Short mmCIF file of C-alpha atoms and ligand atoms in Angstrom, two decimals:
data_model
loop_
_atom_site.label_atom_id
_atom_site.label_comp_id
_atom_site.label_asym_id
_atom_site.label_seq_id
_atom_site.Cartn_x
_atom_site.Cartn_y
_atom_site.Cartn_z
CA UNK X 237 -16.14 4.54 -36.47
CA UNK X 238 -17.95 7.93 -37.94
CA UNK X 239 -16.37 9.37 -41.03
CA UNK X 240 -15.38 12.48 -38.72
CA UNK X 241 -14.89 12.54 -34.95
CA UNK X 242 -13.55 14.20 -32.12
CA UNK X 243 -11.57 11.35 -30.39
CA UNK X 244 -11.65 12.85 -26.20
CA UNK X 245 -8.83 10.42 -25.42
CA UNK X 246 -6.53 12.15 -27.74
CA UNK X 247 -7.89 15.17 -28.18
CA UNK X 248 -7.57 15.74 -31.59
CA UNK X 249 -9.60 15.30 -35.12
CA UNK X 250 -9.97 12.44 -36.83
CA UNK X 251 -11.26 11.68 -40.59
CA UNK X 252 -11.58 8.85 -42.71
CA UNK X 253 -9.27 9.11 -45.21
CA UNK X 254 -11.25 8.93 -48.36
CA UNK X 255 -8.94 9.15 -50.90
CA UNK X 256 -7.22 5.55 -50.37
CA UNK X 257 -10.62 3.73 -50.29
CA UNK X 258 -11.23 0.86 -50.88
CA UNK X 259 -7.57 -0.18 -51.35
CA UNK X 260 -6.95 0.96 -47.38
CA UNK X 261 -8.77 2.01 -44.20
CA UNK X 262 -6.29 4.87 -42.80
CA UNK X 263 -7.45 7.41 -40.43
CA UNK X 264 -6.27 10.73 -40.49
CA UNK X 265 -5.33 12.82 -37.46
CA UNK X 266 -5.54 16.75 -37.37
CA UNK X 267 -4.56 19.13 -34.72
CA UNK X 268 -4.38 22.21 -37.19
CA UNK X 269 -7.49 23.46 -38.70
CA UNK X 270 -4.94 24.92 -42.27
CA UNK X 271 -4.91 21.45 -42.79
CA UNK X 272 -8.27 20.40 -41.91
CA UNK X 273 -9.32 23.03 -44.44
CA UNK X 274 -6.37 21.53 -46.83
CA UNK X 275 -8.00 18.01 -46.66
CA UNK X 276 -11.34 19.40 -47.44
CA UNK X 277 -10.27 20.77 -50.84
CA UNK X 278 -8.07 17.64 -50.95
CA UNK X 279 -10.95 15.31 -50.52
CA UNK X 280 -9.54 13.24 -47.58
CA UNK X 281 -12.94 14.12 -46.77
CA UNK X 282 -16.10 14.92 -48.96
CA UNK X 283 -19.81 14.75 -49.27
CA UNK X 284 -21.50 17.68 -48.05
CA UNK X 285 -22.75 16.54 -44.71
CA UNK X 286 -19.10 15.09 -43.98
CA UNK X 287 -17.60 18.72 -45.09
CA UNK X 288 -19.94 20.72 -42.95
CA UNK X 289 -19.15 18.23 -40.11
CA UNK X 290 -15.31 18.55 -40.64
CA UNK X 291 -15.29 22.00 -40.94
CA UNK X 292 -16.82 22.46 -37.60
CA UNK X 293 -14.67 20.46 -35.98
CA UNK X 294 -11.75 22.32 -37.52
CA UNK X 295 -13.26 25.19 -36.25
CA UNK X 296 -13.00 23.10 -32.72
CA UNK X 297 -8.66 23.09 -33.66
CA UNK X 298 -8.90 26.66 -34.63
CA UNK X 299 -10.18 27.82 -30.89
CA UNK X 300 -7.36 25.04 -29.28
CA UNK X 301 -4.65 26.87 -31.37
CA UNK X 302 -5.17 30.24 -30.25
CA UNK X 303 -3.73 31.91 -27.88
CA UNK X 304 -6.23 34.64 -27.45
CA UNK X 305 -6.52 35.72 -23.14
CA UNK X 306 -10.12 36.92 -23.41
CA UNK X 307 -13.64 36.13 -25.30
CA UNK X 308 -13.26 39.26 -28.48
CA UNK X 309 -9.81 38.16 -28.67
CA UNK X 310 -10.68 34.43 -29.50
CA UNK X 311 -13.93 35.81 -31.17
CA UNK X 312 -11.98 37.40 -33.85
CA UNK X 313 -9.58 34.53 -33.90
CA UNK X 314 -12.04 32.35 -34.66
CA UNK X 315 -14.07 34.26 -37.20
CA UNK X 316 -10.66 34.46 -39.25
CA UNK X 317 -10.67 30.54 -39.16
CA UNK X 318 -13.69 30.51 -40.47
CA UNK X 319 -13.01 32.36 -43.09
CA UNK X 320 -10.37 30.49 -44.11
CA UNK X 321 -12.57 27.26 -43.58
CA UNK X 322 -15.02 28.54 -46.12
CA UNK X 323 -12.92 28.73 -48.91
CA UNK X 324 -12.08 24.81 -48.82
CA UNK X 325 -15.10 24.07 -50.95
CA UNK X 326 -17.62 26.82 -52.78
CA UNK X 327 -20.40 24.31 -53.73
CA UNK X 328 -21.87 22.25 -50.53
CA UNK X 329 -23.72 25.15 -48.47
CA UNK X 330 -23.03 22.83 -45.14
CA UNK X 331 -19.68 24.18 -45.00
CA UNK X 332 -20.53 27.87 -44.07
CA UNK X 333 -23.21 26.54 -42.53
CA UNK X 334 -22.02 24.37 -39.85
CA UNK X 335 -19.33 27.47 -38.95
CA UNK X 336 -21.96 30.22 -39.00
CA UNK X 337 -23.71 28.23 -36.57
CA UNK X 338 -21.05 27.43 -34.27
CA UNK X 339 -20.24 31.17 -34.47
CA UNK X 340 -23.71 31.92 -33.78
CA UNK X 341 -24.75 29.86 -31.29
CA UNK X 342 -21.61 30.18 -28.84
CA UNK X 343 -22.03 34.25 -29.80
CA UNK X 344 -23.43 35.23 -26.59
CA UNK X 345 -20.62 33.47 -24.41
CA UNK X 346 -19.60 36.39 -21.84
CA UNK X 347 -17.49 34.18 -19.42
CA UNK X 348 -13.30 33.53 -20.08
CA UNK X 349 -11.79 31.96 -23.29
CA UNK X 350 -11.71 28.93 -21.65
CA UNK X 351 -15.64 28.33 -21.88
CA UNK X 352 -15.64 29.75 -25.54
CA UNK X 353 -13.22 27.05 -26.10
CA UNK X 354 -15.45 24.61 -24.75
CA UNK X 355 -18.52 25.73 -25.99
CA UNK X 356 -16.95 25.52 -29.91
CA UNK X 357 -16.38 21.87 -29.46
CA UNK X 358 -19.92 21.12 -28.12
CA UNK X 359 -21.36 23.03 -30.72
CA UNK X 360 -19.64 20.80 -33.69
CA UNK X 361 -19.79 17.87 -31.83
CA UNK X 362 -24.01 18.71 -31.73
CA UNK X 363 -23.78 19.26 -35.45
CA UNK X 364 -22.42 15.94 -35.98
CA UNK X 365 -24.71 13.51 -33.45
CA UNK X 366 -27.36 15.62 -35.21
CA UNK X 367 -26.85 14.81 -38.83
CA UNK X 368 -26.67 11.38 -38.08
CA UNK X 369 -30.52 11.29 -36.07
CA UNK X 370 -31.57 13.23 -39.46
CA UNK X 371 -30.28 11.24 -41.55
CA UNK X 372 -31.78 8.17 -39.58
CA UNK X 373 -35.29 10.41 -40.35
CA UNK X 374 -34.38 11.21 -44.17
CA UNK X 375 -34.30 7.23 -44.49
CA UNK X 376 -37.48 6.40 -42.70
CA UNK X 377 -39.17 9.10 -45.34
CA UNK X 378 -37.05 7.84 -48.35
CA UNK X 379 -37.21 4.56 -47.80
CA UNK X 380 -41.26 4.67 -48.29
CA UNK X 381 -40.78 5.26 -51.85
CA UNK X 382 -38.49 1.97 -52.75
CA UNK X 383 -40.54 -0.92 -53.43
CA UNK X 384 -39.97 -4.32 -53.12
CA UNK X 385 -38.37 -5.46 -56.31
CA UNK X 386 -36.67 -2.44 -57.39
CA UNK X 387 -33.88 -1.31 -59.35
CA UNK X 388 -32.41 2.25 -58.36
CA UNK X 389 -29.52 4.06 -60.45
CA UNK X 390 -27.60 5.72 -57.79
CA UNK X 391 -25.31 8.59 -58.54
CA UNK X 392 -21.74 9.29 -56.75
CA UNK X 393 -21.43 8.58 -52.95
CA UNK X 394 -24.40 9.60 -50.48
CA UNK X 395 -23.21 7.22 -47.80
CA UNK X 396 -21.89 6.52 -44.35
CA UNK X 397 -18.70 8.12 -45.87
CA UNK X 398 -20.51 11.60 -47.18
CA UNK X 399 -22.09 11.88 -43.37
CA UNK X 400 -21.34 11.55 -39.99
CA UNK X 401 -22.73 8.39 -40.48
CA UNK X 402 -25.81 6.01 -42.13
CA UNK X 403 -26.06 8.92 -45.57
CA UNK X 404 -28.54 10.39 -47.37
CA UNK X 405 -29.88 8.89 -50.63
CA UNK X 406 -27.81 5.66 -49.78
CA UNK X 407 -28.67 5.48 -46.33
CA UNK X 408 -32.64 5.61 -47.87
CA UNK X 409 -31.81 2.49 -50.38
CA UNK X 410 -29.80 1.30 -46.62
CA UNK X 411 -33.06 1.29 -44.79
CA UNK X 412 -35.36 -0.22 -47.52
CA UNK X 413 -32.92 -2.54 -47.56
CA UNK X 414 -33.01 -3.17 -43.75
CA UNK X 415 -36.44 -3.14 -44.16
CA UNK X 416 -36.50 -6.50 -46.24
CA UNK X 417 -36.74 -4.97 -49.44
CA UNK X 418 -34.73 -6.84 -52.24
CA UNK X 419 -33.17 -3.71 -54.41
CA UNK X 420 -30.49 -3.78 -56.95
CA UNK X 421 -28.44 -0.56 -57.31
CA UNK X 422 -26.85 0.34 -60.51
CA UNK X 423 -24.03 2.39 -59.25
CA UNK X 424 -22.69 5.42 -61.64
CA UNK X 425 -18.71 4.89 -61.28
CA UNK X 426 -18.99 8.67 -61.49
CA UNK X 427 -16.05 9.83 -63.00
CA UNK X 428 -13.18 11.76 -62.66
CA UNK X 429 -12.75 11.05 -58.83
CA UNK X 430 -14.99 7.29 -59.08
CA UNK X 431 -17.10 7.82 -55.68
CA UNK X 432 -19.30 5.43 -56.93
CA UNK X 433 -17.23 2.65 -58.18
CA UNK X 434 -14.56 3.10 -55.09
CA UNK X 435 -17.02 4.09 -52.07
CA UNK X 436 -20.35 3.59 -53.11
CA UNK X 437 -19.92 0.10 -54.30
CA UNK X 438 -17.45 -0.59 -50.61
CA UNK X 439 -20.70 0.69 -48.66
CA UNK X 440 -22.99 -1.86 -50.30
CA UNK X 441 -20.50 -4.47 -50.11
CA UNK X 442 -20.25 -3.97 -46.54
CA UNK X 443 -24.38 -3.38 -46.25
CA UNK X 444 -25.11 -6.83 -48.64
CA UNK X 445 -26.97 -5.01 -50.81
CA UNK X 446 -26.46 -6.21 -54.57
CA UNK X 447 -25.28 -4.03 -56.93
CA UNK X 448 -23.41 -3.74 -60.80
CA UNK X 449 -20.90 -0.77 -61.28
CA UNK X 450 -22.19 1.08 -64.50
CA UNK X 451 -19.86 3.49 -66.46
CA UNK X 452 -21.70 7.24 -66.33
CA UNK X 453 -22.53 6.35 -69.73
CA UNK X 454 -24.73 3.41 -69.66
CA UNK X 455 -27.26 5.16 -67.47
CA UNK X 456 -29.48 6.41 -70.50
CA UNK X 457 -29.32 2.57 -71.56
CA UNK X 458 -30.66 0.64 -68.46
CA UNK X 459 -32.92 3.51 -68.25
CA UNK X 460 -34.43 3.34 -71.97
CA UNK X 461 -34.42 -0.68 -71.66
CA UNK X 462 -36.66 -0.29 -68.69
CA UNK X 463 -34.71 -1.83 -66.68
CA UNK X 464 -34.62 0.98 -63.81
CA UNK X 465 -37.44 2.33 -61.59
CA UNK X 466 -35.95 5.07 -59.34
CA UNK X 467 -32.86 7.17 -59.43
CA UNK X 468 -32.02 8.71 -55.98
CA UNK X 469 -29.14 11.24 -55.78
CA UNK X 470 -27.93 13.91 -53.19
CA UNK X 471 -27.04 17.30 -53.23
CA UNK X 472 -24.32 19.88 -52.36
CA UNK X 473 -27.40 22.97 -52.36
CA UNK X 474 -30.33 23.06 -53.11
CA UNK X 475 -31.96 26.18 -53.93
CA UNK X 476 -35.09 27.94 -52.85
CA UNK X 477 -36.85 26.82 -56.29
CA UNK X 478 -36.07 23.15 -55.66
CA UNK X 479 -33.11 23.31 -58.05
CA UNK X 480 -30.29 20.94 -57.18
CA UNK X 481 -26.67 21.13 -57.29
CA UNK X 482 -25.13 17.84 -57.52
CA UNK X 483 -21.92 15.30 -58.55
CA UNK X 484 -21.58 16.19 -62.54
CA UNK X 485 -23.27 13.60 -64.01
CA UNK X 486 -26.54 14.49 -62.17
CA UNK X 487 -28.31 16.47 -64.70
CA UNK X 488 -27.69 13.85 -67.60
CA UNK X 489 -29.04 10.84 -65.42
CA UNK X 490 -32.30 13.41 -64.60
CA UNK X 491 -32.85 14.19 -68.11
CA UNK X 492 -32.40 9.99 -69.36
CA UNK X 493 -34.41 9.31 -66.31
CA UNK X 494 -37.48 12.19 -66.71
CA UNK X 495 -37.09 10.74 -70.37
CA UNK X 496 -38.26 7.74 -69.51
CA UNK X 497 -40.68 8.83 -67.02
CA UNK X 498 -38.45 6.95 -64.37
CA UNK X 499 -38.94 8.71 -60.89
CA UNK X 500 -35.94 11.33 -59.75
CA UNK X 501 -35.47 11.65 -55.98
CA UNK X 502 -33.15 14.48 -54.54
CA UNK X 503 -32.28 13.57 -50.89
CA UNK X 504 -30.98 16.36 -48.93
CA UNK X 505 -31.28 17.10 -44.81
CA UNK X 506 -32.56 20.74 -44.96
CA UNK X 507 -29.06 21.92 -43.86
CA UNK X 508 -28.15 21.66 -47.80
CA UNK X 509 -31.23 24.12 -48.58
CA UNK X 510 -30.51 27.25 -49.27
CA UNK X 511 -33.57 29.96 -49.19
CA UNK X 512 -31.07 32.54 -49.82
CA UNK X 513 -30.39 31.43 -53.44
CA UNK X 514 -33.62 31.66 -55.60
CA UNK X 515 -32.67 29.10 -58.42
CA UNK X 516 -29.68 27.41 -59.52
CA UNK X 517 -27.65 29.02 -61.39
CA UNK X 518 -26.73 31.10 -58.44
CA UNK X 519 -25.14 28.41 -57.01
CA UNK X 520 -21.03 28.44 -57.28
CA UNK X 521 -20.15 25.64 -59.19
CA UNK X 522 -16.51 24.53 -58.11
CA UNK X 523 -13.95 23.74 -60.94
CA UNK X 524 -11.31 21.48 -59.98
CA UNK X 525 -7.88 20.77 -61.43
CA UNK X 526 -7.98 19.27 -64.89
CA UNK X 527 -5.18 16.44 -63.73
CA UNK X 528 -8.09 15.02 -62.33
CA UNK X 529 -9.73 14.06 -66.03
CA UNK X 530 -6.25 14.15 -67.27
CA UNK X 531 -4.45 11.41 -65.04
CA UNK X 532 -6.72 8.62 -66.30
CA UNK X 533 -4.26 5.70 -67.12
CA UNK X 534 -4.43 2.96 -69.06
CA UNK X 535 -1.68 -0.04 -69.49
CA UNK X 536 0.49 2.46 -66.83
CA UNK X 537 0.44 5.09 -69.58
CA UNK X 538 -2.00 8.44 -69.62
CA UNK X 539 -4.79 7.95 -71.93
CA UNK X 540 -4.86 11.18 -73.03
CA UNK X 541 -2.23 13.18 -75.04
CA UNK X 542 0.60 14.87 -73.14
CA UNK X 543 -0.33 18.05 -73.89
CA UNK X 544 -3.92 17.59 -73.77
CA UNK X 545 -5.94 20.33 -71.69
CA UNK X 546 -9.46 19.59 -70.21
CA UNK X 547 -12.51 21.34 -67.97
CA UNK X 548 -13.61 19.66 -65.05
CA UNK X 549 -15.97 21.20 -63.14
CA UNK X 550 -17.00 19.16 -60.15
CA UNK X 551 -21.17 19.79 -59.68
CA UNK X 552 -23.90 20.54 -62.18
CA UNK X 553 -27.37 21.72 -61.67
CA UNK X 554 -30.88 19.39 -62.32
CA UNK X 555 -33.59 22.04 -62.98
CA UNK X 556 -36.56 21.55 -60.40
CA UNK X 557 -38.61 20.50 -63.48
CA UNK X 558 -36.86 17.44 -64.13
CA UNK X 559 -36.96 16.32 -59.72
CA UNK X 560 -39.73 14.70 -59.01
CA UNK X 561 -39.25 14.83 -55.23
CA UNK X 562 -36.82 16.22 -52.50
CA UNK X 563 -36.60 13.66 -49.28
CA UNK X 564 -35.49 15.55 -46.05
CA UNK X 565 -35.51 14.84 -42.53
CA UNK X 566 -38.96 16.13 -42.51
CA UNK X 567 -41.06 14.40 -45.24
CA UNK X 568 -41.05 14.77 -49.08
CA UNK X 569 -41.23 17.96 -50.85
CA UNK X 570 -42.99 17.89 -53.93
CA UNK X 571 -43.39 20.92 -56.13
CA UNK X 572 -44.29 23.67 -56.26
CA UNK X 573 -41.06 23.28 -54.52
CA UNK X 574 -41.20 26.99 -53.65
CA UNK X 575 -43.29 26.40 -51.09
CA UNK X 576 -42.65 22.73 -49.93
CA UNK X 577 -38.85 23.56 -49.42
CA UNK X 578 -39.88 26.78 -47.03
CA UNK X 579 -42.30 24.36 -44.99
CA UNK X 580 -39.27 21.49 -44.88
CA UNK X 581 -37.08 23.97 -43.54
CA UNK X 582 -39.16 25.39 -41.15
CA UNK X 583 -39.70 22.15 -39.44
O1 MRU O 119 -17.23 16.04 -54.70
P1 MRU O 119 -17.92 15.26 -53.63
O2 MRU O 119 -17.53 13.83 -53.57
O3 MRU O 119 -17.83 15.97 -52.29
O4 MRU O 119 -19.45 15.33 -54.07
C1 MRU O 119 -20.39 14.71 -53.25
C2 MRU O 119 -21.75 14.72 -53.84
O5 MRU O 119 -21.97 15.23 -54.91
C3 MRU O 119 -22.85 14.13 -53.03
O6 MRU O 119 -23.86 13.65 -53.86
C4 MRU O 119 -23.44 15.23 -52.12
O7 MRU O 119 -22.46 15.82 -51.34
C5 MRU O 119 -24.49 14.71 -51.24
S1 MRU O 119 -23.80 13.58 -50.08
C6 MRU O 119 -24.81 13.27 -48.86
#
């Protein structure tokens, strides 16, 4: 199945729910879009295509639950779900993305509620078939750049499971893979929330691809020891200067990596570029509860101090300098990324 969907028989949302991988498969049914927003800050689902995705078809659940007679009625019912939508996540652009364009595209719907309804759903539904065909492209690109032999340090989870389906800078490594490339992947175990070590390493398990788990910390070390010759990561928003928002972690693999003049690849569909945003430190950078650091356990007992406090903020930012390419669905940019990124976008 695709990480999010729109099951017709039932008429209701589904998810993969992310959070019990790989110890169970459970899918999660919605029919309210609170708690489709609820899961998105909960992480049932993440991964910024996956969010976007989601958050359209919550959207979907928000025009089902109203009981608006007319089109402004449902108009304004909807924009207030959207609303609400956004605030699930600050960091991955896709989010207000995916609803402004729902909004936007079913804005000049005259007819009854009934169509508006209608027209919601094929609007997310469009979203997601689409990011899977552009992710299919990002990977055709990508997957040009992996050579046979390789070793690639991989960074949280770009996958099946951070899509609709097939991923970004996993489904490139995917495709050179498919393409009878033999790759290793050093997975980062990407800590506090582990989507490396828990969904990361279950995708390549599932795709045959070999692979080691790495702690965060060993990066610099396979790096220095030449042991790696690509790192490929995703991104949550990218900005117009080719700045990249990414899993915390990112920034210290690209400046080991650029260290050791070991090629950094950003892989984003162009629905994660944001023109409005001239660099990165624009870009909101969400901070998420510190029981995530602080619930580490060890022997059944917390590693840290009872009354220990911590900072965890979920995303950091690689400065364009230290990217040495940005795959989207329509070729590579390269810098000066100013100008690449406005061409990618514009098709
Ligand atoms: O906090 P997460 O798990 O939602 O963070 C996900 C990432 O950082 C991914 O690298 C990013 O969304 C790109 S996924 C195609």
């Amino acid at each position: 199945m695709r990480t999010v969907e729109w099951n017709y028989e039932t008429d209701k949302f589904q998810m993969i729910d992310q959070r019990l991988l790989p110890g169970s498969f459970e899918i999660a049914v919605y029919e309210d879009y609170r708690l489709v927003a609820q899961a998105i800050t909960d992480m049932v689902v993440r991964g910024a295509p996956a969010i976007g995705a989601a958050a359209g078809f919550g959207l979907a659940l928000a025009a089902r639950q109203s009981n608006a007679q007319d089109v402004p009625a449902l108009r304004a019912d909807l924009e207030a779900a959207a609303n609400h939508l956004k605030q699930a996540r600050p960091t991955a652009v896709n989010l207000a993305w995916a609803l402004d364009r729902i909004l936007r595209a079913t804005a000049q719907i005259q007819g009854n509620a009934h169509q508006l309804k209608g027209a919601v759903l094929a609007e997310a539904q469009k979203i997601a078939d689409e990011d899977v065909q552009i992710n299919l492209s990002i990977a055709r690109h990508g997957a040009e750049l992996i050579e046979d032999g390789d070793t690639i340090i991989h960074h949280c989870n770009t996958g099946a499971l951070a899509t609709v389906d097939w991923g970004t800078a996993l489904g490139v490594i995917r495709m050179a893979h498919n393409q009878g490339k033999r790759i290793h992947v050093l997975v980062d175990e990407t800590r506090p929330r582990l989507q490396g070590a828990r969904l990361t390493a279950w995708e390549l398990s599932q795709y045959h691809i070999p692979y080691d788990i790495i702690t965060d910390n060993a990066a610099g070390y396979f790096l220095s020891t030449g042991q790696v010759q690509k790192v490929f990561f995703g991104s949550d928003r990218t900005a117009a200067n080719g700045d990249v928002a990414n899993k915390i972690g990112t920034y210290m693999l690209a400046l080991a990596a650029h260290d050791n003049q070991v090629p950094r690849y950003a892989v984003v569909p162009t629905s994660t570029i944001d023109l409005a945003l001239s660099s990165g430190p624009e870009i909101p950078i969400e901070e998420r509860d510190s029981s995530e650091v602080l619930g580490l356990t060890l022997l059944g007992h917390q590693v840290a101090p009872q009354d220990a406090s911590a900072r965890n903020p979920a995303f950091d930012v690689t400065p364009h300098r230290l990217v040495t390419g940005i795959v989207t669905e329509n070729g590579v940019a390269y810098p000066p990324y100013k100008e690449s990124l406005k061409r990618m976008v514009a098709g």
